[in-house]
Coordinates of C-alpha atoms and ligand atoms in Angstrom, one line a residue:
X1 CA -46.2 -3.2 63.9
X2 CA -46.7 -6.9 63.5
X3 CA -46.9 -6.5 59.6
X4 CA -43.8 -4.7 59.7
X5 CA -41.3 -7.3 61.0
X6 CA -40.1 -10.1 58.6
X7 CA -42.3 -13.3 59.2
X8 CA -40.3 -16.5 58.7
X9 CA -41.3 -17.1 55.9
X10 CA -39.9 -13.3 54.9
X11 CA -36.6 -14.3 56.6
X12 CA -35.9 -17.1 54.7
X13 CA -37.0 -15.4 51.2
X14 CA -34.5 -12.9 51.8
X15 CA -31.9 -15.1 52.4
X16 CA -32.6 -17.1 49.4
X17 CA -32.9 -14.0 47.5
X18 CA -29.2 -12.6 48.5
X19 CA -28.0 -16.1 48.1
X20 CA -29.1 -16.5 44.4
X21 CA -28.9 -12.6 43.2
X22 CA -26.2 -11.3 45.6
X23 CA -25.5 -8.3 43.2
X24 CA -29.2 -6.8 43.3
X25 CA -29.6 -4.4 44.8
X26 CA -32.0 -4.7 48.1
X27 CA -33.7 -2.7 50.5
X28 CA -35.2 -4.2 53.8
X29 CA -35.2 -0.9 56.5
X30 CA -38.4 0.9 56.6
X31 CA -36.1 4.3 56.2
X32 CA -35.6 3.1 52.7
X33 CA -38.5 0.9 51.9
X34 CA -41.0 3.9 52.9
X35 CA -40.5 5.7 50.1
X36 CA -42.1 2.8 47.9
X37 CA -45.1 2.6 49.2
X38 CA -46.7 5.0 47.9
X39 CA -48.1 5.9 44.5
X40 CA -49.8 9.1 43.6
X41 CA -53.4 8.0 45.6
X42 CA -52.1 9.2 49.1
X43 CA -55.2 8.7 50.7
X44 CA -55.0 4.7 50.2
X45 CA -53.0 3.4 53.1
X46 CA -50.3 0.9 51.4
X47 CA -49.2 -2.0 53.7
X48 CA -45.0 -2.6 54.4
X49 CA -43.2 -3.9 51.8
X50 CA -40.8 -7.0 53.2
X51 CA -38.2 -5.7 50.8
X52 CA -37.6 -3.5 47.3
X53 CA -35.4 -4.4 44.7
X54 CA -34.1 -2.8 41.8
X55 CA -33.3 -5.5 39.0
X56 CA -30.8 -4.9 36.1
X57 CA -32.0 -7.6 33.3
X58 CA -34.6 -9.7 32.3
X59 CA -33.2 -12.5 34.0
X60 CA -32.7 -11.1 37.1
X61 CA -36.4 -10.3 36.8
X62 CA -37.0 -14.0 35.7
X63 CA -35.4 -14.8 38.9
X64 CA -36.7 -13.2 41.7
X65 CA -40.0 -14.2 40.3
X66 CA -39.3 -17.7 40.1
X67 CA -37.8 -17.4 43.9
X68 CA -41.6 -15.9 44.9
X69 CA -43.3 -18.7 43.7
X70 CA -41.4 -21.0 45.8
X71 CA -41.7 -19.1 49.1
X72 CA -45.2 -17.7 48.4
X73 CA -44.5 -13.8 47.9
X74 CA -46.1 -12.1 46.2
X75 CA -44.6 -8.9 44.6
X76 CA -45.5 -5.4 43.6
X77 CA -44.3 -4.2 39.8
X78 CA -43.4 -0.9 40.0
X79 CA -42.2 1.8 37.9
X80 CA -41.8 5.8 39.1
X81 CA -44.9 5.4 41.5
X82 CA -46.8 8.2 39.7
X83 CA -50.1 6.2 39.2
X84 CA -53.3 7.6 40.1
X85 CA -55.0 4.0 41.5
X86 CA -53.0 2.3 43.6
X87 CA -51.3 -0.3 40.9
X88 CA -48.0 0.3 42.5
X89 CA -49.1 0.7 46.3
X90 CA -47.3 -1.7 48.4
X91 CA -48.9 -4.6 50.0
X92 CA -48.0 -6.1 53.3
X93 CA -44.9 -9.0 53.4
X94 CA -44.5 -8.7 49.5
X95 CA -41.7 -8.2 47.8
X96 CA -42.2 -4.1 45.9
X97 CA -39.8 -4.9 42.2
X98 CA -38.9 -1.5 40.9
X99 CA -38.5 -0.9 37.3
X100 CA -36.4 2.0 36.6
X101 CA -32.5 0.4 36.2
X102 CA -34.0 -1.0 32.9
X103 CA -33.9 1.9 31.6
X104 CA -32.1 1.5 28.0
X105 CA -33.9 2.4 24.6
X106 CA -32.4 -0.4 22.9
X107 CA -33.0 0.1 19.6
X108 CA -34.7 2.5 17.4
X109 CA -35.5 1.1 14.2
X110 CA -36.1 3.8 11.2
X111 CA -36.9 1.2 8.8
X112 CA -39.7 -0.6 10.1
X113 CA -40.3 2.5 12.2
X114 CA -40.4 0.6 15.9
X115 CA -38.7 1.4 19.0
X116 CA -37.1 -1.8 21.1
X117 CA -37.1 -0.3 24.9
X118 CA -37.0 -1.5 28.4
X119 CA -39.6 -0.8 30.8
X120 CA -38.0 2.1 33.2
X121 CA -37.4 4.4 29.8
X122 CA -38.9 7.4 31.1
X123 CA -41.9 8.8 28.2
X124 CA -40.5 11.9 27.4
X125 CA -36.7 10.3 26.9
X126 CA -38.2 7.9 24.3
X127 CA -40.0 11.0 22.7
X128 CA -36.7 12.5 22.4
X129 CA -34.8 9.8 21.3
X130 CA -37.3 9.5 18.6
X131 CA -37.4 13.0 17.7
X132 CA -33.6 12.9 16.9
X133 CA -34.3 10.3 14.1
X134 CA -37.1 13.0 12.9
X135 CA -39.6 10.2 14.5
X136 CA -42.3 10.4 17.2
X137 CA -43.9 8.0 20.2
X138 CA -47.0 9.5 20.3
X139 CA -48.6 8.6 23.6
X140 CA -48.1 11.1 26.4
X141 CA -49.6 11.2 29.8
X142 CA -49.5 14.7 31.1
X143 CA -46.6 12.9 33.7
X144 CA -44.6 12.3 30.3
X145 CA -41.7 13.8 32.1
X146 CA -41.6 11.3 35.0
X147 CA -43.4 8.4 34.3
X148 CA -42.4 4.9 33.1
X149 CA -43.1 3.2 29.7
X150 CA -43.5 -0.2 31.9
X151 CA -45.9 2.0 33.9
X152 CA -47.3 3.1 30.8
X153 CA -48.5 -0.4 29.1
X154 CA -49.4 -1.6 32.7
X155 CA -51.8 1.3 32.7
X156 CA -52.8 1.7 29.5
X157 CA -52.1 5.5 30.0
X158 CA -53.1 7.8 27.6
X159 CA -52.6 11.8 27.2
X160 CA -53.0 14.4 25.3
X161 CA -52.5 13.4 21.8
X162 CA -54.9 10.5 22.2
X163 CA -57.8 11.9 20.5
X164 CA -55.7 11.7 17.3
X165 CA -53.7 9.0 17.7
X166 CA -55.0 6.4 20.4
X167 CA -53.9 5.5 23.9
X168 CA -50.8 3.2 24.8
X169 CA -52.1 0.2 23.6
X170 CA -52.3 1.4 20.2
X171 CA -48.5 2.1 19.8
X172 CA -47.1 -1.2 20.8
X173 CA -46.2 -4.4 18.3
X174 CA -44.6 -6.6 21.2
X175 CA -43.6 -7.4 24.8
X176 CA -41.4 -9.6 26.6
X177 CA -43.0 -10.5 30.2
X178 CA -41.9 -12.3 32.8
X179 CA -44.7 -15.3 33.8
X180 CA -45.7 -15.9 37.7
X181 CA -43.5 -19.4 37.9
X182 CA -40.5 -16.9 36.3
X183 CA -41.2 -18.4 32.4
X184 CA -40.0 -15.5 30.1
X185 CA -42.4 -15.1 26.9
X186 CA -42.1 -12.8 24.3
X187 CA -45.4 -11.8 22.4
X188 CA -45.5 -10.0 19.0
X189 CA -42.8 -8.3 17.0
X190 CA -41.7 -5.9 14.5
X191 CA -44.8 -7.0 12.3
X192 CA -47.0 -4.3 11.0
X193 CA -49.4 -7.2 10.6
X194 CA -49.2 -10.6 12.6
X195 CA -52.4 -12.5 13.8
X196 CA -51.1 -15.7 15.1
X197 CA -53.3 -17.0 18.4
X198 CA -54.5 -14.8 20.6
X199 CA -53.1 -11.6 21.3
X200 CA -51.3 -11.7 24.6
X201 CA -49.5 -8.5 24.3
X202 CA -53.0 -6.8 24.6
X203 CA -54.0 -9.1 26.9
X204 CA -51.0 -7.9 29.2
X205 CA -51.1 -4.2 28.7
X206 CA -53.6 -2.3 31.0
X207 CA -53.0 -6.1 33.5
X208 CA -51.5 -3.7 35.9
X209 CA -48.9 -6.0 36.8
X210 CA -51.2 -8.5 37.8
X211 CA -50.7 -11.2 35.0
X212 CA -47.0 -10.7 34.2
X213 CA -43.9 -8.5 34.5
X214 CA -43.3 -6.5 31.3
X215 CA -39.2 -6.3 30.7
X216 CA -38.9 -5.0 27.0
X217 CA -41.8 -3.4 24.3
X218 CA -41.1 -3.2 20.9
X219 CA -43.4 0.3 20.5
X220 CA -44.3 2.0 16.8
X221 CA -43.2 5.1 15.8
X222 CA -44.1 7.6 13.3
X223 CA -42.9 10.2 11.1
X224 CA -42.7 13.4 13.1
X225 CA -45.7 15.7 12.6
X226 CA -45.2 19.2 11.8
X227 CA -44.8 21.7 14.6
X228 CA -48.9 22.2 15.9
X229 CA -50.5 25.0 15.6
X230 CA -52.6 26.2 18.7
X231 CA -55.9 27.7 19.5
X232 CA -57.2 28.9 22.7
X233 CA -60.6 29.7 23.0
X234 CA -62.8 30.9 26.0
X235 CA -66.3 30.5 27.0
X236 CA -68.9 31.9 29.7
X237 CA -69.4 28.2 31.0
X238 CA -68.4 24.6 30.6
X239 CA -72.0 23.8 28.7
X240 CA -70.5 26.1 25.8
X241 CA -67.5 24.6 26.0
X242 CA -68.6 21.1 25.9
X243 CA -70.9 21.8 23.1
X244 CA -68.2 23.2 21.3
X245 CA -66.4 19.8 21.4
X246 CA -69.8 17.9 21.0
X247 CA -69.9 19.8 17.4
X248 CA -66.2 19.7 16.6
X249 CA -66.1 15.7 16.8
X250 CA -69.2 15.5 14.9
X251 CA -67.9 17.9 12.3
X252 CA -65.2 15.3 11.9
X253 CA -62.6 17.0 13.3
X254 CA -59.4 14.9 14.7
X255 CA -56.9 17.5 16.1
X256 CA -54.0 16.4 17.6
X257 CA -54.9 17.7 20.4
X258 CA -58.5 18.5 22.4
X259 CA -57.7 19.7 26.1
X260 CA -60.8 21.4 28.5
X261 CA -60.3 23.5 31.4
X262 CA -63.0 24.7 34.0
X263 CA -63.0 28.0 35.4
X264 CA -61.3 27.4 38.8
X265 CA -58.6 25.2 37.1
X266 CA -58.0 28.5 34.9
X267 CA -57.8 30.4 37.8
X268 CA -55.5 28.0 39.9
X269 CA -53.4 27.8 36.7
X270 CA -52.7 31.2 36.2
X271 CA -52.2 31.5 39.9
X272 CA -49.5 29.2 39.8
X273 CA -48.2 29.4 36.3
X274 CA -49.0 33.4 35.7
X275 CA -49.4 32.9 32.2
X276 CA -52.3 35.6 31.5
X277 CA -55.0 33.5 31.2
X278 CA -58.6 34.9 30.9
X279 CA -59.6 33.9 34.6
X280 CA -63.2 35.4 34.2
X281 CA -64.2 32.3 31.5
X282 CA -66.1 29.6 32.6
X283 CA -64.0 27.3 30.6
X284 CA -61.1 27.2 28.2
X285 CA -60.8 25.0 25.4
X286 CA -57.0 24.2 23.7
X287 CA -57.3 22.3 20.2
X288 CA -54.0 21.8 18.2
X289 CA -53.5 20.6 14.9
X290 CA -50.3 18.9 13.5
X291 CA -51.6 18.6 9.9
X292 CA -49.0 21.9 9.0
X293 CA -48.9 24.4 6.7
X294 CA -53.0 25.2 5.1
X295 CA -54.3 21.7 6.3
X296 CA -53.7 22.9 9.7
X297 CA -55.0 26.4 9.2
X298 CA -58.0 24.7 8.1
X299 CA -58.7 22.5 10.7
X300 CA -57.9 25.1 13.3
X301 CA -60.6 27.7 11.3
X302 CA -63.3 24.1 11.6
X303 CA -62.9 24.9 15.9
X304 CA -62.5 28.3 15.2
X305 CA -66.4 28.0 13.7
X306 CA -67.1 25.7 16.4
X307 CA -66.1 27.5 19.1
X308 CA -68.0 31.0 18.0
X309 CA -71.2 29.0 17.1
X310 CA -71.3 27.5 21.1
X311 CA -70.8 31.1 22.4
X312 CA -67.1 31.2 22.8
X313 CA -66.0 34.8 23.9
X314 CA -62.8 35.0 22.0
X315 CA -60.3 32.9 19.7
X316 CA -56.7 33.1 20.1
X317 CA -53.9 31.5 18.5
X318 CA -50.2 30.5 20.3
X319 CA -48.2 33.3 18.8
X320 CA -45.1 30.8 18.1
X321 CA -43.9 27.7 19.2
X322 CA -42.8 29.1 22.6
X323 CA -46.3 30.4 23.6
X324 CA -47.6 27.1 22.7
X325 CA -45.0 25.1 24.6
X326 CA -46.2 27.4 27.5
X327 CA -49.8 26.8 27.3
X328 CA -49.4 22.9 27.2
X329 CA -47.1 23.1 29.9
X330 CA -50.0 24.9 31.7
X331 CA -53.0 22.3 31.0
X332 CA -50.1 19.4 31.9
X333 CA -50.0 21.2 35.6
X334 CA -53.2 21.2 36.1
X335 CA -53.4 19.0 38.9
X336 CA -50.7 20.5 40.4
X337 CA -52.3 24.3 40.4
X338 CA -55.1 22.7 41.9
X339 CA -53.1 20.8 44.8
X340 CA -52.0 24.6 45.9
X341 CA -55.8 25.0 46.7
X342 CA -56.2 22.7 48.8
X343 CA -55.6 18.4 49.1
X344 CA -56.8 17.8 45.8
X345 CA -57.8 14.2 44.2
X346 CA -58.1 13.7 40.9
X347 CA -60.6 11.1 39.6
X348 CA -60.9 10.0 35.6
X349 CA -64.2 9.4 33.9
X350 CA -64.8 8.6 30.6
X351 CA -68.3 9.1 28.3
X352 CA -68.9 9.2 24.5
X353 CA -67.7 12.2 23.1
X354 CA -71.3 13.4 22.5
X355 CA -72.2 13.2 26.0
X356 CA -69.5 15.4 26.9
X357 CA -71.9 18.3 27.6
X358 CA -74.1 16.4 30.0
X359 CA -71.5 15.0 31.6
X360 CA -70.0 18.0 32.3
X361 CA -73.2 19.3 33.5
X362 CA -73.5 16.6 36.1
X363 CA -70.3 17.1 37.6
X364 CA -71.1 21.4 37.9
X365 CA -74.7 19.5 39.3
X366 CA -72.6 16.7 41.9
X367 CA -70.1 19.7 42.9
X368 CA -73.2 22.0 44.0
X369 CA -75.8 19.0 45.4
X370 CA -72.1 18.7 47.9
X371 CA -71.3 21.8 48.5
X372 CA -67.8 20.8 47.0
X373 CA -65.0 22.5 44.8
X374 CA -64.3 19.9 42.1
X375 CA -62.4 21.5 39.5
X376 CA -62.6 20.0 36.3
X377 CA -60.0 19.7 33.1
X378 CA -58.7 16.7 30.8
X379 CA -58.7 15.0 27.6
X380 CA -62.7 16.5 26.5
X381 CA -61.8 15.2 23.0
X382 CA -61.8 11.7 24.2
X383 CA -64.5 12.0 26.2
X384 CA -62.4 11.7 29.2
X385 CA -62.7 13.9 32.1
X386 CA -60.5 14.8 35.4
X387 CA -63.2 15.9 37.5
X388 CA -61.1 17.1 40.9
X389 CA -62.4 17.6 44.4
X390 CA -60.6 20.3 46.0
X391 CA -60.9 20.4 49.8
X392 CA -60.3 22.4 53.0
X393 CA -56.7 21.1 54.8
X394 CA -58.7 20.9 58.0
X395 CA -62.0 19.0 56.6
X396 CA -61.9 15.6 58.6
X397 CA -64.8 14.9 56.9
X398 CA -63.1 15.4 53.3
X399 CA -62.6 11.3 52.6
X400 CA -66.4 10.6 53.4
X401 CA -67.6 13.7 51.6
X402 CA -65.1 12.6 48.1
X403 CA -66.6 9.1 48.4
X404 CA -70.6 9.9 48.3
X405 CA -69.7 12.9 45.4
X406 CA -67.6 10.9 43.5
X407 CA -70.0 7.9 43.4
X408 CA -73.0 10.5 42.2
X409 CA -70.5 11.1 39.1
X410 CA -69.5 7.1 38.4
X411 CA -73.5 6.7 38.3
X412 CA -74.2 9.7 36.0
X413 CA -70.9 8.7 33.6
X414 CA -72.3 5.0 33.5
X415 CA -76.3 6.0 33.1
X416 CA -74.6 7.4 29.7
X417 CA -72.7 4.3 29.0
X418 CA -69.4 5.9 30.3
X419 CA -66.4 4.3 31.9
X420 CA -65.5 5.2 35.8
X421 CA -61.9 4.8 34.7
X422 CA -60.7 6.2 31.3
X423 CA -57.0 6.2 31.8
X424 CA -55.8 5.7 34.9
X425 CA -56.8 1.9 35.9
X426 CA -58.7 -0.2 38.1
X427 CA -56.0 -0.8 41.0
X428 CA -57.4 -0.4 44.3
X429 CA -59.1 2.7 43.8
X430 CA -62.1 1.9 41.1
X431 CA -62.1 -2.1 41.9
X432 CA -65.0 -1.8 43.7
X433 CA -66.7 -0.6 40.6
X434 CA -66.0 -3.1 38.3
X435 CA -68.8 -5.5 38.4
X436 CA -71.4 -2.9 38.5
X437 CA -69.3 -1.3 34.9
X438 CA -68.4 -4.9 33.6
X439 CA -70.9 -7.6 34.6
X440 CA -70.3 -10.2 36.9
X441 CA -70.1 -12.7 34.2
X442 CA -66.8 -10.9 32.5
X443 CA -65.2 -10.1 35.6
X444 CA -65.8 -13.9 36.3
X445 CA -63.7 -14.4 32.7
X446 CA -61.3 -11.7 34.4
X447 CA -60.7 -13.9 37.0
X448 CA -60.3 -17.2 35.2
X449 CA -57.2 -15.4 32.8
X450 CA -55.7 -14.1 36.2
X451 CA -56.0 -17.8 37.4
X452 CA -54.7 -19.4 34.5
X453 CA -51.7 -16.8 34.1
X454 CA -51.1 -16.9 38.4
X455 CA -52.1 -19.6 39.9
X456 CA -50.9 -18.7 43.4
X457 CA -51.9 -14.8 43.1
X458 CA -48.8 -13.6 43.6
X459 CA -48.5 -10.9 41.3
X460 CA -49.7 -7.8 42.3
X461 CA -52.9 -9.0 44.4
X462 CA -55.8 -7.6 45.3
X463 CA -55.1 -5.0 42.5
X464 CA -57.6 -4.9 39.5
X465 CA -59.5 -7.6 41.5
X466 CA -59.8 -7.7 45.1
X467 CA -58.7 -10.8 46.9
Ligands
FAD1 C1 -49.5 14.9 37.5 C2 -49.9 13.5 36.9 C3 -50.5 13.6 35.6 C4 -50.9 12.4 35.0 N1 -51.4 12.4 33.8 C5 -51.8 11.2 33.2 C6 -52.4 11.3 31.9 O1 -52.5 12.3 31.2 N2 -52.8 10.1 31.3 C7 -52.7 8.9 32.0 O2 -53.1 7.9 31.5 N3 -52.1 8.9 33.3 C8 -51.7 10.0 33.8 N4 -51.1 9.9 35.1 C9 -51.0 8.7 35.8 C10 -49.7 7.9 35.7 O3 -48.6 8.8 35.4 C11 -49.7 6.8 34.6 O4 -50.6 5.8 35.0 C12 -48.4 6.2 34.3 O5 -48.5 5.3 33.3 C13 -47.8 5.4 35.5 O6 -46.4 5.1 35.2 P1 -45.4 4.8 36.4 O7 -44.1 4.5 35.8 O8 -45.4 5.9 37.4 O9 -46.1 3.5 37.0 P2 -46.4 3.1 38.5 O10 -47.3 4.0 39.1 O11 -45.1 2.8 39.2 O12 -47.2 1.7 38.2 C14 -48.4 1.7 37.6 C15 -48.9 0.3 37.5 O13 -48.1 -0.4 36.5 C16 -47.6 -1.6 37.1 N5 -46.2 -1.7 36.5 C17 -45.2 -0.8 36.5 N6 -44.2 -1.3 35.8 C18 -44.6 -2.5 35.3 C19 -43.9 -3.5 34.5 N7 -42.7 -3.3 34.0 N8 -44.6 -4.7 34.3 C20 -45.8 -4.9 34.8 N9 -46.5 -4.0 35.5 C21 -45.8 -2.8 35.8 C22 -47.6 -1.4 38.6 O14 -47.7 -2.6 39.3 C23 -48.9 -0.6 38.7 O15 -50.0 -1.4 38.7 C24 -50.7 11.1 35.7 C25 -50.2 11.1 37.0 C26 -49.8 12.3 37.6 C27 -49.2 12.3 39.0

């Protein structure tokens, strides 16, 4: 109770704040500040937020930021909340700064083929903005439909295209962020090529809001693929599956996309989604191709070969564009069929896309040693994995019994030089794990930029790095 009640120093913030931005908008009841607290990770209890504010410019943003500084709070970045560590999660007597009323695509650029945006554009909008110029923003995290760009670079989200054509960090050129003591910088541009000092828009994307506030991304664009073309293929188990990938990436193969599903995703799937699935295979593989026309019936026939030679029992192609708009819907709710089995939590490992089939092993080998449903689906092309434990509504014990399986998977994903996070960030939920992945002595060089860049740790802390 005590946390929740303005402090003095809270009070007098506030009324600074209203004094200096008395248009933004400003939320101080816990009636309408609960609803920020939260991101996707509902079993981490966020602290009370001493207010939420929706910002409409860059220098409103500039600000609030420099008002923080000279009151000591510290404040939360947050876009639509859909992030699966605990980035956005409020934190006791700090100020929660939501994203989305920058929402404008500024420009889109056909020449030099870049899109200028602000950080509440919601993925899928850019995507279609693009599309209209017969261009394409090609990073999309299955939450493409709700999620923020600024959430986006934060992150470092990828998705499903990935395997072809990189994760978030690969389509941006530029940012404009807002320093801790309220300094606005911009970093990179329109060049194609530009090497000047070091690279502080990579150094801010994946920060998780803990280095800077991103307010505008210049992001590149392409030239809009052909429609894909999309196989389906089933298989008695996960190992055939996962070999199947193992030899597709070392045949060569880069389809646009390379999605895995285990058998009791299939089943929750179709459950939900009642799409005709074959709910007796052990695992389902979707590869797509956007090459078009023979290249793409080429590289489809290269799985094809793959898939029969690991055991597959049967090939199927998306009849048209519908079918196929079906079945990606259908891997993208995943996680959603799952959560109608029970709470589900979705975790995110990563391992070199030849150790896919042993690391799917281990997780079938983790879910059995504790007696535990983790289904399994994600990004196998990438090497990246959504192992998810499933459990009973009633198991008390269900926190406890997630904590010991999921550290038996981090330890089998890093004895094969793996990653405990491959796409959805450090935040709260994997910062534990990051000197055991990184080294003390680099997460001593993570610290000294976070220093340097916030010298009072107000930005986000005790995200990425724990206080
Ligand atoms: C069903 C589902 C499917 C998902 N699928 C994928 C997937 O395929 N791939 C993937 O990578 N992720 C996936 N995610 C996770 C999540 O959607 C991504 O991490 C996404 O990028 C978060 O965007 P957001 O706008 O919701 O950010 P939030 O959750 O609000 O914030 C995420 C982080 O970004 C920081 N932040 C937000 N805006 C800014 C800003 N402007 N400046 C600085 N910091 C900022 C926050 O402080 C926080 O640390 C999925 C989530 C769900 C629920």
């Amino acid at each position: 109770m005590l946390a929740r009640m303005a402090t003095t120093t809270g009070t007098r913030f506030l009324a600074a704040l209203r004094a200096a931005e008395p248009d933004l908008r400003l939320l101080t009841e816990a009636t309408d500040t609960d609803a920020y607290r939260y991101d996707e990770t509902a079993y981490l209890e966020p602290g009370h937020p001493l207010g939420v504010v929706f910002p409409t410019s860059t220098a409103q943003v500039a600000a609030i930021v420099r008002l923080c500084a000279e009151h000591r709070v510290p404040l939360v970045p947050r876009g639509a909340g859909s992030g699966l560590s605990g980035g956005a999660t409020a934190i006791d007597g700090a100020l929660t700064v939501v994203m989305t009323q920058l929402d404008r695509i500024l420009e889109i650029d056909v020449a030099n083929l870049t899109a200028t945006v602000q950080p509440g554009v919601i993925n899928a909008d850019l995507g279609r903005a693009a599309a209209e110029h017969g261009l394409f923003y090609a990073p999309d995290p299955a939450s493409f439909e709700f999620c923020t760009i600024g959430g986006n670079l934060a992150e470092n989200s990828g998705g499903l295209r990935c395997v072809k054509y990189g994760v978030t960090r690969d389509a941006v050129l530029g940012l404009e962020v807002v320093l801790a003591d309220g300094a606005v910088i911009r970093s990179g541009g329109k060049n194609a090529k530009d090497v000047l000092g070091y690279d502080l828009t990579h150094l801010f994307i994946g920060s998780e809001g803990t280095l800077g506030i991103i307010t505008e991304a210049i992001l590149r664009l392409r030239p809009m693929p052909p429609p894909m073309l999309t196989l389906l293929a089933f298989f008695p188990s996960v190992a055939a599956a996962g070999e199947a990938v193992a030899a597709m990436t070392s045949a060569g193969l880069v389809p646009a996309t390379l999605e895995l599903m285990d058998r009791f995703t299939i089943e929750a799937v179709d459950a939900a989604m009642r799409i005709g699935l074959d709910t007796s295979a052990g695992a389902m593989l979707m590869v797509e191709s956007d090459l078009g026309g023979a290249a793409a019936e080429a590289e489809l026939k290269v799985a094809a070969d793959a898939c029969e030679a690991a055991g597959s029992t049967s090939v199927l192609r998306a009849a048209d564009t519908t079918e196929a708009d079906w079945l990606r819907q259908a891997r993208r709710k995943a996680h959603w069929s799952l959560e109608q089995a029970g709470v589900a939590r979705m975790d995110d490992v990563g391992v070199p896309r030849s150790r896919v089939p042993q690391m799917l092993a281990a997780i079938e080998k983790v879910a059995t040693a504790h007696s535990m449903r983790i289904g399994v689906f994600g990004h196998a092309g990438d090497g990246n994995l959504h192992p998810t434990y499933v459990m009973d509504r009633d198991d008390l014990a269900a926190g406890a019994r997630i904590e010991a399986a999921r550290a038996d998977i981090y330890a089998a994903a890093l004895a094969m030089g793996g990653t405990v996070s491959g796409e959805h960030g450090t935040g709260i939920a994997k910062r534990s794990y990051l000197v055991r992945q990184r080294g003390a002595d680099s997460v001593r060089v993570m610290r000294s930029l976070k220093d340097a860049l916030d010298p009072l740790g107000i930005l986000n802390p005790g995200k990425v790095l724990e206080v």
